[in-house]
Coordinates of C-alpha atoms in Angstrom, one line a residue:
M6 CA -142.0 -200.7 -54.8
T7 CA -139.5 -201.9 -57.4
I8 CA -136.3 -203.8 -56.5
K9 CA -134.0 -204.8 -59.3
F10 CA -131.5 -207.6 -58.9
R11 CA -128.5 -207.7 -61.3
W12 CA -126.5 -210.7 -60.3
L13 CA -123.6 -211.0 -62.6
D14 CA -122.8 -214.3 -64.1
E15 CA -119.6 -212.9 -65.6
P16 CA -116.9 -211.2 -63.5
P17 CA -116.9 -207.4 -63.8
D18 CA -114.2 -205.5 -65.7
L19 CA -111.4 -204.9 -63.3
S20 CA -108.9 -203.3 -65.6
G21 CA -109.4 -199.9 -64.1
D22 CA -108.9 -198.1 -67.4
T23 CA -112.5 -196.8 -67.6
Y24 CA -113.1 -195.9 -64.0
D25 CA -114.2 -192.4 -63.2
E26 CA -112.2 -190.8 -60.4
P27 CA -114.4 -189.7 -57.5
P28 CA -114.0 -186.1 -56.3
R29 CA -111.1 -185.3 -54.1
W30 CA -111.8 -184.6 -50.4
P31 CA -111.7 -181.0 -49.3
E32 CA -108.6 -180.1 -47.3
W33 CA -110.5 -178.9 -44.2
L34 CA -112.1 -182.4 -43.9
L35 CA -108.8 -184.2 -44.2
Q36 CA -107.3 -182.0 -41.6
R37 CA -110.2 -182.6 -39.2
H38 CA -109.5 -186.4 -39.4
R39 CA -105.8 -186.2 -39.7
G40 CA -106.3 -187.6 -43.2
R41 CA -104.5 -187.6 -46.5
M42 CA -105.3 -188.3 -50.1
L43 CA -103.3 -191.1 -51.7
L44 CA -102.9 -190.0 -55.4
P45 CA -101.3 -192.1 -58.1
S46 CA -99.5 -189.0 -59.5
E47 CA -98.0 -188.1 -56.1
A48 CA -97.4 -191.4 -54.2
A49 CA -95.1 -194.4 -54.6
P50 CA -96.8 -197.6 -55.8
A51 CA -98.0 -200.3 -53.5
V52 CA -95.5 -203.0 -52.5
G53 CA -96.6 -206.5 -53.7
V54 CA -95.5 -209.6 -51.8
P55 CA -96.0 -213.2 -52.9
D56 CA -98.6 -214.9 -50.7
Q57 CA -96.3 -217.6 -49.2
P58 CA -92.9 -217.8 -50.9
D59 CA -90.6 -220.7 -49.9
Q60 CA -87.8 -218.2 -49.6
P61 CA -87.4 -214.4 -49.5
A62 CA -88.6 -212.8 -52.6
E63 CA -88.0 -209.3 -54.0
P64 CA -91.2 -207.2 -53.6
F65 CA -92.8 -205.9 -56.7
A66 CA -94.6 -202.6 -57.6
V67 CA -98.4 -202.6 -57.7
P68 CA -100.2 -199.7 -59.4
I69 CA -102.5 -197.6 -57.1
E70 CA -105.6 -195.6 -57.4
S71 CA -106.8 -192.7 -55.2
T72 CA -108.1 -193.2 -51.7
A73 CA -108.4 -191.3 -48.4
Y74 CA -106.7 -192.6 -45.3
R75 CA -105.6 -191.6 -41.8
A76 CA -102.1 -190.2 -42.2
D77 CA -100.8 -191.2 -38.8
T78 CA -102.6 -194.6 -38.3
L79 CA -102.1 -198.2 -39.4
L80 CA -104.4 -201.1 -38.9
I81 CA -102.4 -204.0 -37.2
P82 CA -104.0 -207.3 -36.3
N83 CA -104.3 -207.7 -32.6
V84 CA -102.4 -211.0 -32.5
L85 CA -99.2 -209.1 -33.6
L86 CA -99.5 -206.4 -31.0
R87 CA -99.3 -209.0 -28.2
N88 CA -95.8 -210.0 -29.3
Q89 CA -93.6 -207.1 -28.0
P90 CA -90.3 -208.2 -29.7
L91 CA -92.1 -208.5 -33.0
V92 CA -93.7 -205.1 -32.5
S93 CA -90.3 -203.6 -31.9
A94 CA -89.0 -205.2 -35.2
I95 CA -92.0 -203.8 -37.1
Q96 CA -91.4 -200.3 -35.7
Q97 CA -87.8 -200.5 -36.7
A98 CA -88.7 -201.6 -40.3
A99 CA -91.3 -198.8 -40.6
G100 CA -89.1 -196.1 -39.1
V101 CA -91.8 -195.0 -36.7
V102 CA -92.8 -195.5 -33.0
F103 CA -96.2 -197.1 -32.3
Q104 CA -98.7 -195.7 -29.8
L105 CA -100.7 -198.8 -29.0
P106 CA -104.5 -198.7 -28.3
P107 CA -105.8 -200.0 -25.0
P108 CA -106.6 -203.8 -24.8
L109 CA -110.1 -204.6 -25.7
T110 CA -110.4 -207.2 -23.0
K111 CA -110.9 -204.4 -20.5
V112 CA -114.2 -203.3 -22.2
L113 CA -115.5 -206.4 -23.9
P114 CA -117.7 -209.0 -22.3
A115 CA -115.9 -212.4 -22.2
D116 CA -118.5 -213.9 -24.5
Q117 CA -117.8 -211.3 -27.2
A118 CA -114.1 -211.7 -27.4
D119 CA -113.8 -214.8 -29.7
H120 CA -112.2 -212.9 -32.5
L121 CA -109.7 -210.6 -30.7
D122 CA -106.8 -211.9 -32.8
E123 CA -108.5 -211.1 -36.1
I124 CA -109.5 -207.6 -35.1
P125 CA -107.3 -205.0 -36.8
R126 CA -106.4 -202.3 -34.2
P127 CA -105.7 -198.7 -35.0
V128 CA -102.1 -198.0 -34.1
A129 CA -101.0 -194.3 -34.0
L130 CA -97.6 -193.5 -35.5
T131 CA -95.1 -191.0 -34.2
P132 CA -91.7 -190.1 -35.5
A133 CA -88.8 -192.3 -34.4
D134 CA -86.7 -189.2 -34.4
L135 CA -88.5 -186.2 -32.9
T136 CA -85.8 -183.9 -34.2
S137 CA -86.3 -184.9 -37.8
P138 CA -88.4 -182.7 -40.0
A139 CA -89.8 -185.7 -41.8
L140 CA -93.5 -186.2 -41.6
V141 CA -95.1 -189.4 -40.4
D142 CA -97.0 -191.1 -43.2
A143 CA -98.9 -194.4 -42.9
W144 CA -98.5 -195.2 -46.6
T145 CA -94.7 -194.9 -46.4
A146 CA -94.6 -197.0 -43.2
L147 CA -96.8 -199.6 -44.8
R148 CA -94.6 -199.9 -47.8
R149 CA -91.5 -200.3 -45.6
I150 CA -93.2 -203.1 -43.6
R151 CA -94.3 -205.0 -46.6
S152 CA -90.9 -204.7 -48.2
A153 CA -89.2 -206.0 -45.1
V154 CA -91.7 -208.9 -44.9
G155 CA -91.1 -209.8 -48.6
R156 CA -87.3 -209.8 -48.1
N157 CA -87.5 -211.6 -44.8
E158 CA -85.7 -208.7 -43.1
L159 CA -87.6 -208.7 -39.8
R160 CA -85.4 -209.9 -37.0
W161 CA -85.5 -209.9 -33.2
Q162 CA -83.9 -211.7 -30.3
D163 CA -85.7 -214.3 -28.2
G164 CA -85.3 -214.7 -24.5
K165 CA -82.1 -216.8 -25.0
G166 CA -80.5 -214.3 -27.4
N167 CA -81.2 -216.3 -30.5
E168 CA -82.2 -214.5 -33.7
V169 CA -85.8 -215.0 -34.7
T170 CA -87.7 -214.4 -37.9
P171 CA -91.4 -214.4 -38.4
S172 CA -93.2 -217.8 -38.7
L173 CA -95.5 -218.5 -41.7
E174 CA -98.4 -217.7 -39.5
Q175 CA -96.9 -214.4 -38.3
R176 CA -96.0 -213.6 -41.9
K177 CA -99.7 -214.1 -42.9
W178 CA -100.7 -211.6 -40.2
L179 CA -98.0 -209.2 -41.2
L180 CA -99.3 -209.0 -44.7
E181 CA -102.7 -207.9 -43.3
V182 CA -101.2 -204.7 -41.9
S183 CA -103.1 -202.0 -43.8
L184 CA -104.2 -198.4 -44.0
D185 CA -107.1 -197.1 -41.9
H186 CA -109.2 -195.8 -44.7
L187 CA -111.6 -192.9 -44.3
L188 CA -115.2 -194.0 -45.3
L189 CA -118.0 -191.8 -46.6
G190 CA -121.7 -192.0 -45.9
A191 CA -123.4 -192.6 -49.3
Y192 CA -126.1 -189.8 -49.3
G193 CA -126.6 -186.9 -51.6
G194 CA -125.9 -186.3 -55.3
V195 CA -122.7 -185.8 -57.2
P196 CA -120.4 -184.7 -55.8
V197 CA -120.8 -185.0 -52.1
W198 CA -118.1 -182.4 -51.7
E199 CA -116.1 -180.1 -53.9
Q200 CA -112.4 -179.8 -53.2
D201 CA -112.8 -176.1 -52.2
D202 CA -115.9 -176.8 -50.2
V203 CA -116.5 -175.4 -46.7
P204 CA -117.6 -177.1 -43.6
G205 CA -121.3 -177.7 -42.8
Q206 CA -124.2 -177.9 -45.1
A207 CA -123.8 -176.2 -48.5
P208 CA -126.0 -173.1 -48.9
S209 CA -128.9 -173.5 -51.2
G210 CA -131.2 -171.0 -52.9
G211 CA -134.1 -173.4 -53.0
Y212 CA -135.1 -177.0 -53.4
R213 CA -132.4 -179.4 -54.4
P214 CA -133.6 -183.0 -55.2
E215 CA -130.5 -184.5 -53.7
G216 CA -130.6 -182.5 -50.5
R217 CA -132.2 -183.0 -47.1
H218 CA -135.6 -181.3 -46.8
P219 CA -138.1 -181.1 -43.9
I220 CA -141.6 -182.2 -44.9
A221 CA -145.0 -182.7 -43.2
A222 CA -145.7 -186.4 -43.3
L223 CA -149.3 -187.3 -42.5
V224 CA -148.6 -190.8 -41.4
G225 CA -148.7 -192.6 -38.1
L226 CA -146.3 -195.1 -36.4
P227 CA -146.4 -198.4 -38.4
K228 CA -148.2 -201.2 -36.6
R229 CA -146.5 -204.3 -35.6
D230 CA -148.0 -207.8 -35.7
E231 CA -147.3 -210.1 -32.9
S232 CA -147.9 -213.1 -35.2
E233 CA -145.2 -211.9 -37.6
V234 CA -142.3 -213.1 -35.5
F235 CA -139.9 -216.0 -35.5
V236 CA -141.2 -218.9 -33.3
M237 CA -138.1 -220.7 -31.9
A238 CA -137.9 -224.4 -31.4
D239 CA -138.5 -224.0 -27.7
G240 CA -141.7 -221.9 -28.3
T241 CA -140.1 -218.5 -27.6
K242 CA -140.5 -215.7 -30.0
R243 CA -138.1 -213.2 -31.5
R244 CA -138.2 -210.6 -34.3
P245 CA -135.7 -210.5 -37.1
V246 CA -133.0 -207.9 -36.4
V247 CA -131.4 -205.5 -38.9
A248 CA -128.1 -204.1 -37.6
V249 CA -127.5 -200.6 -38.9
L250 CA -123.9 -199.3 -38.9
D251 CA -124.2 -195.5 -39.2
T252 CA -124.2 -192.2 -37.4
G253 CA -126.2 -193.4 -34.4
V254 CA -129.6 -191.9 -33.5
R255 CA -131.3 -189.0 -31.8
D256 CA -134.7 -189.1 -30.0
H257 CA -137.8 -189.3 -32.1
P258 CA -141.5 -190.1 -31.2
W259 CA -141.4 -193.2 -33.4
F260 CA -138.9 -194.7 -30.9
V261 CA -141.8 -194.7 -28.3
V262 CA -139.5 -194.0 -25.3
P263 CA -136.3 -191.9 -24.9
L264 CA -133.0 -193.3 -25.9
E265 CA -131.9 -193.3 -22.3
V266 CA -134.6 -195.9 -21.6
I267 CA -133.9 -197.9 -24.7
K268 CA -130.2 -198.3 -23.9
D269 CA -131.1 -200.2 -20.6
G270 CA -133.2 -202.7 -22.6
G271 CA -136.7 -204.0 -22.0
S272 CA -138.6 -201.2 -23.8
E273 CA -141.3 -201.7 -26.4
S274 CA -139.4 -199.8 -29.1
F275 CA -138.4 -201.4 -32.4
L276 CA -135.0 -199.7 -31.8
H277 CA -132.2 -201.3 -29.9
L278 CA -128.8 -200.1 -28.8
S279 CA -125.7 -201.9 -27.7
V280 CA -123.8 -200.2 -24.8
P281 CA -121.0 -202.8 -24.7
T282 CA -120.3 -202.3 -28.4
Q283 CA -120.3 -198.5 -28.1
E284 CA -117.9 -198.8 -25.1
A285 CA -115.6 -200.9 -27.2
L286 CA -115.7 -198.4 -30.0
K287 CA -114.9 -195.6 -27.6
A288 CA -111.9 -197.5 -26.2
H289 CA -110.8 -198.7 -29.6
Q290 CA -109.3 -195.4 -30.9
P291 CA -106.0 -194.2 -29.4
V292 CA -106.2 -190.7 -28.0
V293 CA -104.0 -188.7 -30.3
A294 CA -102.9 -185.2 -29.3
G295 CA -104.8 -182.8 -31.5
L296 CA -107.6 -185.1 -32.5
P297 CA -110.8 -183.1 -32.3
H298 CA -113.1 -184.1 -29.4
T299 CA -116.0 -184.7 -31.9
N300 CA -114.0 -187.4 -33.7
V301 CA -114.3 -189.8 -30.8
L302 CA -117.4 -192.1 -30.8
F303 CA -118.4 -191.8 -27.1
D304 CA -121.8 -193.5 -27.4
Y305 CA -124.8 -194.0 -29.7
H306 CA -125.9 -190.3 -29.8
D307 CA -125.7 -188.7 -33.3
V308 CA -123.6 -185.6 -32.4
P309 CA -122.7 -182.9 -32.9
I310 CA -125.6 -181.2 -34.6
F311 CA -123.6 -178.3 -35.9
A312 CA -120.5 -178.4 -38.1
E313 CA -119.2 -175.1 -36.6
E314 CA -120.0 -174.0 -33.1
L315 CA -120.4 -170.3 -34.0
S316 CA -122.4 -170.6 -37.3
D317 CA -125.0 -173.3 -36.3
R318 CA -124.6 -174.8 -39.8
V319 CA -126.2 -178.3 -39.6
N320 CA -123.7 -181.1 -40.0
R321 CA -124.0 -182.9 -43.4
A322 CA -124.9 -186.3 -42.0
V323 CA -126.6 -185.6 -38.8
G324 CA -129.9 -187.5 -38.7
H325 CA -128.6 -190.0 -41.2
G326 CA -128.9 -193.0 -38.8
T327 CA -132.3 -191.9 -37.5
F328 CA -133.6 -191.6 -41.1
I329 CA -132.4 -195.1 -42.0
A330 CA -134.0 -196.6 -38.8
G331 CA -137.3 -195.1 -39.9
L332 CA -137.0 -196.4 -43.4
I333 CA -136.5 -200.0 -42.1
H334 CA -139.4 -199.6 -39.7
Q335 CA -141.7 -198.4 -42.5
H336 CA -140.9 -201.3 -44.8
A337 CA -140.5 -204.0 -42.2
P338 CA -142.4 -202.9 -39.1
D339 CA -142.2 -206.4 -37.6
A340 CA -138.4 -206.3 -37.6
D341 CA -136.2 -204.7 -34.9
V342 CA -133.3 -202.3 -35.6
L343 CA -130.0 -202.4 -33.8
S344 CA -128.3 -199.0 -34.2
L345 CA -124.5 -199.0 -33.9
R346 CA -122.7 -195.7 -34.3
V347 CA -119.6 -196.0 -36.4
M348 CA -119.8 -192.8 -38.5
R349 CA -119.5 -189.2 -37.4
S350 CA -122.1 -186.5 -38.2
D351 CA -119.8 -184.9 -40.7
N352 CA -120.3 -188.0 -42.9
V353 CA -116.9 -189.6 -42.2
G354 CA -116.2 -193.0 -40.7
Y355 CA -113.0 -194.9 -39.9
E356 CA -112.4 -198.3 -41.3
S357 CA -111.1 -199.5 -38.0
D358 CA -114.4 -198.7 -36.3
V359 CA -116.5 -200.4 -38.9
L360 CA -114.3 -203.5 -38.7
L361 CA -114.6 -203.7 -34.9
A362 CA -118.3 -203.3 -35.0
L363 CA -118.6 -206.1 -37.6
W364 CA -116.4 -208.5 -35.7
L365 CA -118.5 -207.9 -32.6
L366 CA -121.6 -208.8 -34.6
V367 CA -119.9 -212.0 -35.6
D368 CA -119.4 -212.8 -31.9
R369 CA -123.1 -212.0 -31.2
V370 CA -124.3 -214.3 -33.9
K371 CA -122.0 -217.2 -32.9
L372 CA -123.2 -216.8 -29.3
A373 CA -126.8 -217.0 -30.4
Q374 CA -126.1 -220.1 -32.6
R375 CA -124.3 -221.9 -29.8
D376 CA -127.1 -221.5 -27.2
P377 CA -130.8 -220.9 -28.0
A378 CA -131.0 -219.0 -24.6
N379 CA -129.0 -216.3 -26.3
A380 CA -131.4 -215.9 -29.3
W381 CA -131.8 -212.2 -28.4
E382 CA -128.2 -211.7 -29.5
M383 CA -129.0 -212.9 -33.1
I384 CA -128.5 -210.6 -36.1
D385 CA -130.2 -211.4 -39.4
V386 CA -129.3 -208.6 -41.7
V387 CA -126.6 -205.9 -41.6
S388 CA -127.1 -202.6 -43.4
I389 CA -124.1 -200.5 -44.2
S390 CA -124.5 -197.0 -45.8
L391 CA -120.9 -196.0 -46.0
G392 CA -117.8 -197.1 -47.9
Y393 CA -114.6 -196.2 -49.6
Y394 CA -112.5 -196.8 -52.8
H395 CA -109.5 -199.1 -52.2
E396 CA -106.1 -198.1 -53.5
T397 CA -105.4 -201.3 -55.5
W398 CA -107.6 -203.0 -58.1
R399 CA -107.5 -206.4 -56.3
A400 CA -109.6 -204.8 -53.6
E401 CA -111.6 -207.9 -52.7
K402 CA -108.3 -209.7 -51.8
L403 CA -106.7 -207.0 -49.8
A404 CA -109.6 -205.2 -48.0
R405 CA -109.9 -206.2 -44.4
L406 CA -113.7 -205.7 -44.8
S407 CA -113.8 -208.8 -47.0
A408 CA -112.7 -211.2 -44.2
V409 CA -115.2 -210.1 -41.6
I410 CA -118.1 -210.0 -44.1
K411 CA -117.2 -213.4 -45.3
E412 CA -117.4 -214.6 -41.7
L413 CA -120.8 -213.0 -41.2
T414 CA -122.3 -214.4 -44.4
S415 CA -120.9 -217.9 -43.6
L416 CA -123.1 -217.7 -40.5
G417 CA -126.2 -216.8 -42.5
V418 CA -126.2 -213.0 -42.1
V419 CA -127.2 -211.0 -45.1
V420 CA -125.0 -208.0 -45.6
V421 CA -126.5 -205.1 -47.6
A422 CA -124.2 -202.1 -48.5
A423 CA -124.8 -198.9 -50.4
A424 CA -123.1 -198.6 -53.8
G425 CA -121.9 -195.0 -53.5
N426 CA -123.0 -191.7 -55.1
D427 CA -120.2 -190.7 -57.4
S428 CA -121.8 -192.0 -60.7
S429 CA -118.7 -194.2 -61.0
R430 CA -117.9 -197.8 -62.0
R431 CA -115.0 -198.0 -59.7
P432 CA -115.6 -200.6 -57.0
F433 CA -116.9 -199.0 -53.8
L434 CA -116.3 -201.2 -50.8
P435 CA -117.9 -203.0 -49.1
A436 CA -120.7 -202.9 -51.7
A437 CA -118.5 -204.2 -54.5
I438 CA -117.5 -207.3 -52.5
A439 CA -120.9 -208.7 -53.7
S440 CA -119.7 -208.8 -57.4
L441 CA -115.9 -209.0 -57.0
T442 CA -116.1 -212.5 -55.6
T443 CA -118.5 -215.4 -56.2
S444 CA -117.9 -216.8 -52.7
L445 CA -120.2 -214.4 -50.8
P446 CA -123.7 -214.9 -52.2
L447 CA -125.3 -213.2 -49.1
V448 CA -123.7 -209.8 -49.9
V449 CA -125.7 -207.3 -51.9
G450 CA -124.4 -203.9 -53.2
V451 CA -127.4 -201.6 -53.7
G452 CA -127.7 -198.7 -56.1
A453 CA -130.4 -196.1 -55.9
A454 CA -133.5 -195.9 -58.1
N455 CA -135.7 -192.8 -58.8
P456 CA -139.5 -192.7 -57.9
N457 CA -140.2 -193.8 -61.5
A458 CA -137.9 -196.9 -61.1
T459 CA -135.1 -195.6 -63.3
T460 CA -131.5 -195.6 -62.1
S461 CA -130.6 -192.4 -60.2
W462 CA -128.2 -190.1 -61.9
Y463 CA -125.7 -190.1 -59.1
S464 CA -125.8 -193.9 -58.3
N465 CA -122.6 -195.9 -58.7
G466 CA -122.7 -198.8 -61.1
G467 CA -120.5 -201.7 -62.2
A468 CA -119.4 -204.1 -59.5
S469 CA -120.8 -201.9 -56.7
A470 CA -124.5 -202.3 -57.7
S471 CA -125.7 -205.9 -57.8
A472 CA -129.2 -204.6 -57.0
E473 CA -131.2 -201.4 -57.0
A474 CA -133.9 -200.1 -54.6
P475 CA -135.7 -196.8 -54.1
G476 CA -133.2 -194.3 -52.8
T477 CA -134.0 -190.9 -54.4
C478 CA -136.6 -188.6 -52.8
V479 CA -137.5 -191.0 -50.1
V480 CA -139.3 -190.0 -46.9
S481 CA -138.5 -191.0 -43.3
I482 CA -138.3 -189.8 -39.8
F483 CA -135.8 -187.1 -38.8
P484 CA -134.7 -185.7 -35.4
P485 CA -137.2 -183.0 -34.6
D486 CA -134.7 -181.0 -32.4
I487 CA -132.6 -180.2 -35.5
D488 CA -132.8 -176.4 -36.2
G489 CA -130.0 -174.7 -38.0
S490 CA -129.0 -171.2 -38.9
R491 CA -130.5 -171.1 -42.4
S492 CA -133.7 -169.1 -42.4
P493 CA -136.7 -168.9 -44.8
S494 CA -135.9 -166.9 -47.9
D495 CA -139.1 -164.9 -47.6
K496 CA -141.0 -163.6 -44.6
A497 CA -144.0 -161.3 -44.2
A498 CA -144.0 -159.2 -41.1
S499 CA -147.7 -158.4 -41.4
D500 CA -149.2 -161.8 -40.9
G501 CA -146.2 -164.1 -40.2
R502 CA -146.3 -166.1 -43.4
Q503 CA -143.0 -167.3 -44.8
S504 CA -141.3 -169.7 -47.2
V505 CA -140.1 -173.1 -46.1
D506 CA -137.4 -173.1 -43.4
E507 CA -135.0 -175.7 -44.9
D508 CA -133.1 -176.0 -41.6
S509 CA -136.1 -176.6 -39.2
F510 CA -137.1 -180.2 -38.8
S511 CA -139.6 -179.8 -36.0
S512 CA -142.1 -181.9 -38.1
G513 CA -140.0 -184.9 -37.4
F514 CA -139.8 -186.0 -41.0
A515 CA -137.6 -185.3 -44.0
L516 CA -137.0 -186.1 -47.7
W517 CA -133.5 -187.3 -48.6
S518 CA -131.7 -189.0 -51.4
G519 CA -128.8 -191.4 -51.8
T520 CA -127.7 -195.0 -52.1
S521 CA -127.4 -194.7 -48.3
F522 CA -131.2 -195.1 -48.2
A523 CA -131.6 -197.7 -51.0
A524 CA -129.5 -200.1 -48.9
P525 CA -131.8 -200.1 -45.8
V526 CA -134.9 -200.3 -48.0
L527 CA -133.5 -203.6 -49.5
A528 CA -132.4 -204.7 -46.0
A529 CA -136.0 -204.2 -44.8
A530 CA -137.3 -206.2 -47.8
V531 CA -135.0 -209.1 -46.8
A532 CA -136.2 -209.0 -43.2
R533 CA -139.8 -209.2 -44.5
K534 CA -139.0 -212.3 -46.5
L535 CA -137.2 -213.8 -43.5
V536 CA -140.4 -213.5 -41.5
E537 CA -142.5 -215.0 -44.2
I538 CA -140.4 -218.2 -44.5
G539 CA -139.4 -218.4 -40.8
A540 CA -142.7 -219.3 -39.1
S541 CA -140.9 -222.0 -37.2
T542 CA -137.1 -221.7 -37.1
E543 CA -133.9 -222.7 -35.4
L544 CA -130.6 -220.8 -35.1
T545 CA -128.1 -223.4 -36.2
Q546 CA -125.6 -222.1 -38.7
Q547 CA -126.9 -224.3 -41.6
A548 CA -130.5 -223.4 -40.9
T549 CA -129.7 -219.7 -40.8
V550 CA -127.8 -219.9 -44.1
D551 CA -130.6 -221.8 -45.8
R552 CA -133.2 -219.3 -44.6
A553 CA -131.2 -216.3 -45.8
L554 CA -130.6 -217.8 -49.2
A555 CA -134.3 -218.6 -49.5
A556 CA -135.2 -215.1 -48.5
L557 CA -133.0 -213.5 -51.2
R558 CA -134.3 -215.9 -53.8
R559 CA -137.9 -215.1 -52.9
L560 CA -137.2 -211.4 -52.9
A561 CA -135.6 -211.5 -56.3
G562 CA -138.3 -213.7 -57.7
T563 CA -141.0 -211.2 -56.8
S564 CA -139.1 -208.2 -58.2
L565 CA -140.7 -206.5 -61.1
I566 CA -137.3 -206.8 -62.9
A567 CA -135.1 -209.8 -61.9
E568 CA -132.3 -210.2 -64.4
F569 CA -130.5 -212.9 -62.5
N570 CA -131.6 -214.2 -59.1
D571 CA -130.0 -217.6 -58.7
L572 CA -127.3 -217.3 -56.0
D573 CA -126.2 -221.0 -55.8
A574 CA -125.8 -221.3 -59.6
R575 CA -123.6 -218.2 -59.6
I576 CA -121.0 -220.1 -57.6
K577 CA -121.4 -223.7 -58.9
L578 CA -121.6 -222.8 -62.6
A579 CA -118.7 -220.3 -62.7
G580 CA -116.4 -220.8 -65.6
K581 CA -118.7 -223.1 -67.6
D582 CA -120.1 -222.5 -71.1
Q583 CA -122.3 -219.4 -71.3
S584 CA -125.2 -221.2 -73.1
E585 CA -125.1 -224.2 -70.7
R586 CA -125.1 -221.7 -67.8
R587 CA -128.1 -219.9 -69.0
S588 CA -130.2 -223.0 -69.6
K589 CA -129.4 -224.4 -66.2
L590 CA -130.2 -221.1 -64.6
K591 CA -133.6 -221.0 -66.3
K592 CA -134.4 -224.5 -65.2
R593 CA -133.3 -223.9 -61.6
L594 CA -135.2 -220.6 -61.4
K595 CA -138.4 -222.3 -62.6
D596 CA -137.9 -225.1 -60.0
E597 CA -137.2 -222.7 -57.2
K598 CA -140.3 -220.6 -58.0
K599 CA -142.4 -223.8 -57.7
S600 CA -140.9 -224.7 -54.3
V601 CA -141.5 -221.1 -53.1
D602 CA -145.1 -221.2 -54.2
Q603 CA -145.6 -224.5 -52.3

């Protein structure tokens, strides 16, 4: 297996002039998720505000690029929502009325509520004047809020009738109010959709290399080695854990026992589920009138199977999470997989759901690092196979995903994200965070490679792909109960022979393509290296960070092609002379290979 690392010792070109525009979302999909396309030719520019001016400053225009977002929802930090007078002032500035989500304290365990202030909550917007024909638009509301913050126009009365303005701390949080972006799963070829596409799986007259195909895989369940585990300081054992944020899972023989048994814990399966996290995700979204029932993440089940009830057309991303879990188990059988459902089976996720899931993972890791008795809560690698294109070019500064991923990597968690499938250089988040900032060496954006180790035609490049791994025409497990309406193209009534039924997955295996699958392959490779170097380990923050960096160095050092694999030097030598940088990198690489061999 070939894994290529392309760590950049020079910042990527962020001018935006040469970026290819990804395809526009089809209208039916936007309507399903109450979404809207933000287009530079049709929308007002973003409102820029100086970070911390000493006095009110006139906001300035910031050019935008296309993105997809929830038209009637804003992401507002939880800390602001607890201040009712401030909430009223924000509503007045935005010209809308907020429909607040339920408090997370009602559904979260006390030991997983450390970061409630930082968590951006999805707040539904309704018109301030129900008699007005004006439409509610989150982008318009966001521009008004940022403009009011820049001009210091937010005002409210305290309990004594005194006029109050936001403090510097409140102002910082106010500038983090943002759109709730719509995220796409990164599977398939270019494009994932056409603008005039129809729901469900696109019809096909035969084999499509980028498509999802049932296959007969003559392989058994990978064997696990009890010796290939982490031995903790107190003598207890645990396996490395890869958290997968995706569509959830469906039952499969490789999981050994039914999901209903796995969710209660204590099973022998490599798969794990988190009921508390799924309960929090279910309670996270405000119940908006008209929101389709299937848009709510009720639990870990990958549902619904069909895009349309009457046509039995298989949903585009159903089986996505199961397929990814199988890839990780094939390449790292001694690791466990924690499946978290944040994406719907139509291939769409909400940024708010992904953010909540990631912040809850931060709490889990901190809980494990505080007390070895909670080692079972530990997460070693996070695999994310979905993402989006931010509306402004300084995406790494403005994206809420950057903050939580920075927190995770500071704890020693390796974050691996798919680069996207639009054959574009435009930064695809969160994958591009790996290259857009030198402060997060434990983030890897992964492009897809073909079976012959060449770059896949559809795979994004530029800042989004700091590495490549096999992602095209890969084989993994697939829910065997999936059987759609498409039938074999040829049947013989005489003896029952027929051509392949592309919608019947009773074999339990499939072939699929996408950077969605390159990311978990690399995540599994990291998990393998963690096991190799972690024969005896502890869970302190520094020990976890050191182990993660060593695993990435070892993985890059054993790649068939490793163009640049020194993570520390990428930070420490930034901005120095190119020749000096190269010579030091070569020396450090040579020394590190010696230490790894020892």
